[in-house]
Short mmCIF file of C-alpha atoms in Angstrom, two decimals:
data_model
loop_
_atom_site.label_atom_id
_atom_site.label_comp_id
_atom_site.label_asym_id
_atom_site.label_seq_id
_atom_site.Cartn_x
_atom_site.Cartn_y
_atom_site.Cartn_z
CA MET A 1 -3.20 4.89 12.30
CA SER A 2 -4.83 5.11 15.66
CA GLU A 3 -5.81 1.51 16.21
CA ASP A 4 -5.48 0.16 19.71
CA PRO A 5 -2.55 -2.22 19.51
CA GLY A 6 -3.94 -4.43 22.26
CA ARG A 7 -3.01 -4.77 25.89
CA ASP A 8 -0.59 -7.62 25.31
CA VAL A 9 1.35 -5.48 22.82
CA VAL A 10 1.46 -2.52 25.19
CA ILE A 11 2.38 -4.51 28.30
CA PHE A 12 4.97 -6.64 26.49
CA THR A 13 6.62 -3.53 25.05
CA GLU A 14 6.60 -1.78 28.40
CA ALA A 15 7.89 -4.84 30.25
CA LEU A 16 11.02 -4.90 28.12
CA ARG A 17 12.02 -1.57 29.67
CA PHE A 18 12.25 -3.16 33.10
CA SER A 19 15.07 -5.27 34.41
CA ALA A 20 14.38 -8.93 35.07
CA GLU A 21 14.01 -8.22 38.80
CA GLU A 22 11.57 -5.40 38.33
CA ARG A 23 9.53 -7.16 35.70
CA ALA A 24 7.42 -9.33 38.00
CA ASP A 25 6.27 -6.28 39.95
CA PHE A 26 5.49 -4.46 36.77
CA LEU A 27 3.45 -7.40 35.45
CA ASP A 28 1.56 -7.59 38.75
CA ARG A 29 0.52 -4.00 38.37
CA ALA A 30 -0.05 -3.97 34.61
CA CYS A 31 -2.05 -7.18 34.36
CA ALA A 32 -4.00 -6.37 37.53
CA GLY A 33 -5.12 -9.89 38.25
CA ASP A 34 -5.82 -10.90 34.65
CA GLU A 35 -3.99 -14.23 34.80
CA ASN A 36 -4.71 -15.05 31.19
CA LEU A 37 -3.12 -11.86 29.99
CA ARG A 38 -0.17 -12.33 32.30
CA ARG A 39 0.53 -15.87 31.05
CA LYS A 40 0.37 -14.58 27.50
CA VAL A 41 2.81 -11.76 28.12
CA GLU A 42 5.18 -14.01 30.06
CA ALA A 43 5.22 -16.50 27.19
CA LEU A 44 6.02 -13.66 24.81
CA LEU A 45 8.84 -12.45 27.04
CA ARG A 46 10.33 -15.96 27.14
CA ALA A 47 10.05 -16.20 23.35
CA HIS A 48 11.74 -12.82 23.07
CA GLU A 49 14.73 -14.21 24.99
CA ARG A 50 15.32 -16.90 22.37
CA VAL A 51 14.36 -14.90 19.30
CA GLY A 52 17.98 -14.42 18.18
CA ASP A 53 18.13 -13.32 14.57
CA PHE A 54 14.79 -14.91 13.77
CA LEU A 55 13.21 -13.14 10.76
CA GLU A 56 16.02 -10.64 10.48
CA THR A 57 16.99 -11.86 7.03
CA PRO A 58 14.39 -11.72 4.28
CA PRO A 59 13.84 -15.20 2.88
CA ILE A 60 15.46 -14.88 -0.51
CA GLU A 61 18.78 -15.99 -1.72
CA THR A 62 19.79 -16.41 -5.25
CA GLY A 63 20.54 -19.78 -6.54
CA THR A 64 23.08 -20.69 -9.07
CA ASP A 65 20.41 -22.48 -11.06
CA ASP A 66 21.67 -23.45 -14.42
CA GLU A 67 18.28 -22.87 -15.95
CA SER A 68 18.79 -19.20 -16.48
CA ASP A 69 18.61 -19.34 -20.22
CA GLU A 70 14.87 -18.96 -20.31
CA GLY A 71 14.99 -15.21 -20.55
CA PRO A 72 13.24 -12.66 -18.39
CA LEU A 73 9.79 -13.00 -19.86
CA ALA A 74 9.62 -16.72 -20.31
CA THR A 75 9.01 -17.56 -16.70
CA GLY A 76 5.91 -15.64 -15.77
CA ASN A 77 3.18 -17.66 -14.20
CA SER A 78 0.31 -15.38 -14.93
CA ASN A 79 -2.41 -17.76 -13.88
CA GLY A 80 -3.35 -18.57 -10.36
CA SER A 81 -1.49 -15.60 -9.10
CA SER A 82 -4.24 -14.27 -6.91
CA SER A 83 -6.21 -17.38 -6.08
CA ASP A 84 -3.58 -19.10 -4.05
CA LYS A 85 -3.55 -18.58 -0.36
CA MET B 1 9.41 13.95 3.54
CA ASN B 2 12.26 16.24 2.68
CA ASP B 3 14.89 15.25 5.15
CA SER B 4 13.26 12.28 6.71
CA PRO B 5 14.92 8.92 6.31
CA GLY B 6 11.96 8.01 4.13
CA SER B 7 13.15 10.37 1.46
CA GLN B 8 15.94 7.94 0.78
CA ALA B 9 13.53 5.12 0.38
CA TYR B 10 12.35 5.89 -3.12
CA PRO B 11 15.17 7.82 -4.76
CA MET B 12 14.40 6.37 -8.12
CA ALA B 13 10.77 7.33 -7.87
CA GLN B 14 11.76 10.89 -7.21
CA ALA B 15 14.30 10.84 -9.93
CA ILE B 16 11.87 9.57 -12.49
CA SER B 17 8.93 11.77 -11.66
CA PRO B 18 10.14 14.85 -13.59
CA ALA B 19 9.42 12.87 -16.70
CA GLY B 20 5.78 13.79 -16.21
CA PRO B 21 2.71 11.68 -16.40
CA SER B 22 3.41 10.11 -19.76
CA PRO B 23 7.11 9.66 -20.36
CA CYS B 24 7.87 8.18 -23.70
CA PRO B 25 10.75 6.37 -25.32
CA GLN B 26 11.91 9.65 -26.84
CA ALA B 27 13.14 10.54 -23.40
CA GLN B 28 15.89 8.00 -23.83
CA SER B 29 18.57 10.56 -24.35
CA HIS B 30 17.84 11.91 -20.90
CA GLU B 31 17.81 8.56 -19.24
CA GLY B 32 20.97 9.33 -17.32
CA LYS B 33 18.99 12.04 -15.62
CA PHE B 34 15.89 10.00 -14.97
CA LEU B 35 17.51 6.76 -13.97
CA PRO B 36 20.66 7.83 -12.17
CA ARG B 37 21.06 4.63 -10.19
CA PHE B 38 21.10 2.30 -13.12
CA GLN B 39 24.48 1.41 -14.43
CA GLY B 40 25.30 -0.57 -17.49
CA THR B 41 23.34 -0.81 -20.65
CA THR B 42 21.52 -4.05 -19.91
CA ARG B 43 19.24 -2.70 -17.28
CA LEU B 44 18.69 0.54 -19.15
CA THR B 45 17.65 -1.37 -22.20
CA TYR B 46 15.40 -3.48 -20.10
CA LEU B 47 13.67 -0.49 -18.57
CA ARG B 48 13.43 1.27 -21.88
CA ASN B 49 11.75 -1.70 -23.44
CA LEU B 50 9.43 -2.60 -20.65
CA ALA B 51 8.73 0.37 -18.46
CA PHE B 52 6.23 2.05 -20.73
CA ARG B 53 4.41 -0.82 -22.26
CA GLY B 54 0.95 -0.01 -20.96
CA ASN B 55 0.79 -1.36 -17.44
CA VAL B 56 1.49 2.05 -16.00
CA SER B 57 -2.03 3.26 -16.46
CA ASP B 58 -3.45 -0.17 -15.61
CA ALA B 59 -1.85 -0.01 -12.19
CA THR B 60 -3.02 3.52 -11.61
CA VAL B 61 -6.57 2.64 -12.59
CA MET B 62 -6.47 -0.34 -10.25
CA LEU B 63 -5.09 1.77 -7.41
CA ALA B 64 -7.92 4.23 -7.86
CA GLY B 65 -10.31 1.29 -7.69
CA VAL B 66 -8.65 0.00 -4.54
CA GLU B 67 -9.09 3.40 -2.97
CA ARG B 68 -12.78 3.30 -3.81
CA GLY B 69 -12.95 -0.04 -2.02
CA ASP B 70 -13.46 -2.11 -5.18
CA PRO B 71 -12.43 -5.66 -4.23
CA LYS B 72 -11.95 -6.66 -7.86
CA ALA B 73 -9.42 -3.88 -8.32
CA ALA B 74 -7.47 -5.11 -5.30
CA GLU B 75 -7.39 -8.60 -6.78
CA GLU B 76 -6.30 -7.34 -10.20
CA LEU B 77 -3.61 -5.19 -8.70
CA LEU B 78 -2.27 -8.13 -6.73
CA ALA B 79 -2.13 -10.28 -9.87
CA LEU B 80 -0.41 -7.51 -11.79
CA VAL B 81 2.19 -6.89 -9.09
CA TYR B 82 2.75 -10.61 -8.62
CA ASP B 83 3.55 -11.08 -12.30
CA GLU B 84 5.70 -7.99 -12.42
CA LEU B 85 7.79 -9.08 -9.45
CA ARG B 86 8.40 -12.45 -11.04
CA ARG B 87 9.44 -10.87 -14.31
CA ILE B 88 11.85 -8.50 -12.64
CA ALA B 89 13.35 -11.27 -10.54
CA ALA B 90 13.79 -13.54 -13.53
CA PHE B 91 15.40 -10.76 -15.49
CA LYS B 92 17.78 -9.91 -12.70
CA MET B 93 18.76 -13.50 -12.20
CA SER B 94 19.47 -14.04 -15.84
CA HIS B 95 21.63 -10.93 -16.13
CA GLU B 96 23.52 -10.74 -12.89
CA SER B 97 26.31 -12.87 -11.65
CA PRO B 98 25.39 -16.16 -10.01
CA GLY B 99 25.28 -16.23 -6.27
CA GLN B 100 24.34 -12.60 -5.94
CA THR B 101 21.68 -11.93 -3.38
CA LEU B 102 18.32 -10.89 -4.65
CA GLN B 103 16.88 -8.18 -2.44
CA PRO B 104 13.11 -8.26 -2.10
CA THR B 105 13.02 -4.58 -1.31
CA ALA B 106 14.82 -3.79 -4.56
CA LEU B 107 12.34 -5.90 -6.49
CA VAL B 108 9.38 -4.19 -4.86
CA HIS B 109 10.76 -0.74 -5.52
CA GLU B 110 11.49 -1.58 -9.11
CA ALA B 111 7.97 -2.92 -9.56
CA TRP B 112 6.70 0.32 -8.06
CA LEU B 113 8.70 2.38 -10.53
CA ARG B 114 7.71 0.33 -13.49
CA LEU B 115 4.02 0.15 -12.67
CA VAL B 116 3.24 3.43 -10.94
CA GLY B 117 6.26 5.53 -10.09
CA ASN B 118 6.00 8.08 -12.85
CA GLU B 119 2.34 8.88 -12.34
CA ARG B 120 2.60 11.22 -9.36
CA PRO B 121 0.71 8.92 -7.04
CA THR B 122 -1.01 9.95 -3.85
CA PHE B 123 0.17 8.85 -0.45
CA ASN B 124 -2.68 6.35 -0.27
CA ASN B 125 -1.82 4.94 -3.66
CA ARG B 126 1.71 4.34 -2.55
CA ALA B 127 0.62 2.73 0.70
CA HIS B 128 -1.82 0.47 -1.13
CA PHE B 129 0.83 -0.46 -3.64
CA PHE B 130 3.41 -1.48 -1.05
CA HIS B 131 0.89 -3.42 0.99
CA THR B 132 -0.12 -5.23 -2.17
CA ALA B 133 3.48 -5.83 -3.16
CA SER B 134 4.31 -7.33 0.23
CA GLU B 135 1.41 -9.74 -0.15
CA ALA B 136 2.49 -10.59 -3.70
CA MET B 137 6.03 -11.19 -2.51
CA ARG B 138 4.76 -13.44 0.24
CA ARG B 139 2.76 -15.51 -2.24
CA ILE B 140 5.68 -15.81 -4.64
CA LEU B 141 7.95 -17.05 -1.88
CA ILE B 142 5.37 -19.46 -0.51
CA ASP B 143 4.57 -20.87 -3.96
CA ARG B 144 8.24 -21.37 -4.54
CA ALA B 145 8.89 -23.03 -1.19
CA ARG B 146 5.93 -25.37 -1.67
CA ARG B 147 7.07 -26.43 -5.12
CA ARG B 148 10.52 -27.17 -3.82
CA ARG B 149 9.17 -29.12 -0.90
CA THR B 150 6.97 -31.19 -3.20
CA GLU B 151 9.93 -31.88 -5.39
CA ARG B 152 12.05 -32.99 -2.46
CA HIS B 153 9.37 -35.24 -1.05
CA GLY B 154 9.23 -37.68 -3.91
CA GLY B 155 7.52 -35.51 -6.44
CA GLY B 156 10.69 -35.27 -8.44
CA TYR B 157 8.81 -34.90 -11.68
CA VAL B 158 7.56 -31.50 -10.59
CA ARG B 159 9.97 -29.20 -12.26
CA VAL B 160 10.85 -26.11 -10.29
CA GLU B 161 10.96 -23.43 -12.89
CA PHE B 162 13.63 -20.84 -12.74
CA ASP B 163 12.26 -17.55 -11.56
CA GLY B 164 15.06 -16.10 -9.52
CA PHE B 165 13.47 -16.94 -6.20
CA ASP B 166 15.48 -19.53 -4.47
CA PRO B 167 15.16 -19.96 -0.73
CA ALA B 168 18.07 -22.30 -0.85
CA ALA B 169 18.05 -24.77 1.99
CA PRO B 170 15.20 -27.07 2.98
CA ASP B 171 15.38 -25.50 6.43
CA ALA B 172 14.80 -22.11 4.87
CA ASP B 173 11.72 -23.40 3.06
CA ASP B 174 10.38 -24.96 6.23
CA GLN B 175 10.89 -21.80 8.21
CA LEU B 176 9.30 -19.72 5.48
CA LEU B 177 6.20 -21.91 5.41
CA ALA B 178 6.00 -21.98 9.20
CA VAL B 179 6.23 -18.21 9.37
CA HIS B 180 3.63 -17.88 6.64
CA GLU B 181 1.13 -19.95 8.60
CA ALA B 182 1.93 -18.22 11.87
CA VAL B 183 1.48 -14.79 10.30
CA ASP B 184 -2.04 -15.75 9.26
CA LYS B 185 -2.77 -16.57 12.90
CA LEU B 186 -1.15 -13.37 14.07
CA ALA B 187 -3.41 -11.46 11.67
CA LEU B 188 -6.49 -12.75 13.48
CA GLU B 189 -5.39 -11.20 16.76
CA HIS B 190 -3.14 -8.39 15.57
CA PRO B 191 -3.79 -7.40 11.97
CA VAL B 192 -1.59 -4.31 12.04
CA GLN B 193 1.39 -6.23 13.39
CA ALA B 194 0.86 -9.01 10.84
CA GLN B 195 0.86 -6.44 8.05
CA LEU B 196 4.09 -5.05 9.40
CA VAL B 197 5.67 -8.51 9.29
CA LYS B 198 4.71 -8.86 5.64
CA LEU B 199 6.29 -5.54 4.79
CA LYS B 200 9.47 -6.17 6.73
CA TYR B 201 10.03 -9.89 6.31
CA PHE B 202 8.46 -10.77 2.97
CA ALA B 203 9.09 -7.47 1.19
CA GLY B 204 12.35 -6.67 3.01
CA MET B 205 11.42 -3.07 3.76
CA THR B 206 13.32 -0.93 6.25
CA ASN B 207 11.78 0.47 9.42
CA GLU B 208 11.64 3.90 7.80
CA GLU B 209 9.84 2.59 4.75
CA VAL B 210 7.36 0.66 6.85
CA SER B 211 6.81 3.75 8.98
CA GLU B 212 5.93 5.77 5.92
CA VAL B 213 3.69 3.16 4.33
CA MET B 214 1.81 2.36 7.54
CA GLY B 215 1.64 5.89 8.86
CA VAL B 216 3.14 5.10 12.26
CA SER B 217 6.36 6.30 13.86
CA VAL B 218 9.63 4.45 13.42
CA ALA B 219 9.65 3.80 17.18
CA THR B 220 6.26 2.13 16.87
CA VAL B 221 7.49 0.06 13.94
CA LYS B 222 10.38 -1.17 16.08
CA ASN B 223 8.13 -1.97 19.03
CA TYR B 224 5.63 -3.85 16.88
CA TRP B 225 8.42 -5.72 15.13
CA THR B 226 9.90 -6.85 18.45
CA PHE B 227 6.46 -7.93 19.60
CA SER B 228 5.69 -9.74 16.35
CA ARG B 229 8.94 -11.67 16.30
CA ALA B 230 8.35 -12.85 19.87
CA TRP B 231 4.74 -13.72 19.04
CA LEU B 232 5.71 -15.71 15.96
CA ARG B 233 8.60 -17.42 17.74
CA ASP B 234 6.23 -18.45 20.50
CA GLU B 235 3.61 -19.64 18.03
CA ILE B 236 6.05 -21.67 15.92
CA ASP B 237 7.73 -23.22 18.96
CA GLY B 238 4.31 -24.21 20.21
CA SER B 239 5.06 -23.31 23.76
#
């Protein structure tokens, strides 16, 4: 896959390699006066600081539903499976 | 993929492939060889009864269609995988102890095995399958979260059927739906990164698996994942 990931992806990724003190200088150089891009990347860097364990756990847990007597094949919802969005 | 981490990703697929293109129930006596990771008779019986019931070639035909760019084949494959994932989940939940965690990645891999895994698929087939499965998994989870939310918000008559998918807390449902919407926005600007989120978050795949399916390095997967989480966090927080 050789798609261009986009400048915000590249600059954000690169910026993470710099310490907080060095980051402003790096962004000056990398964004080269593109204020829009710089605001975008700075917002992403702030979001990164508070990302915590966001999305690290896939969103499934089992329940202890007491409805498990329906059997494995009784629950399929074979309609509407590809029309929903 | 001999010694790459990816070779650990589909051990069952490799184990089952010696059965050839059309394994049959007569192979039962060798099942210990073909299905080394299954323990206990319940799951073996389940696989024996269901694995070869005809969908194998359906999925392969659909995958070939997807590769030709046939949009109908992509839709059919999605419907097939969607139903299969639900069946597997329901089966697991009715046969395993309560409270056990259902792993999306295990469901996806089992669906792969049951639908395609013994047909010696091409790399592209496998990539298409896992992309499709991650989308199917996303839809299953979203459908489920929406039903639960409707039920909580006064629509108590809407019965949430048991299907093994149970994002337990209301907060979890809300986050799931928020992420779902944000991923659609991410896809407009960064389709590759959005696809990666589906594979990792909704289908629970490891970095190595995603690397293989997307054809990018593990380092790139990690970088894109870090970016995508920040992007989605920013989007959801509305800053």
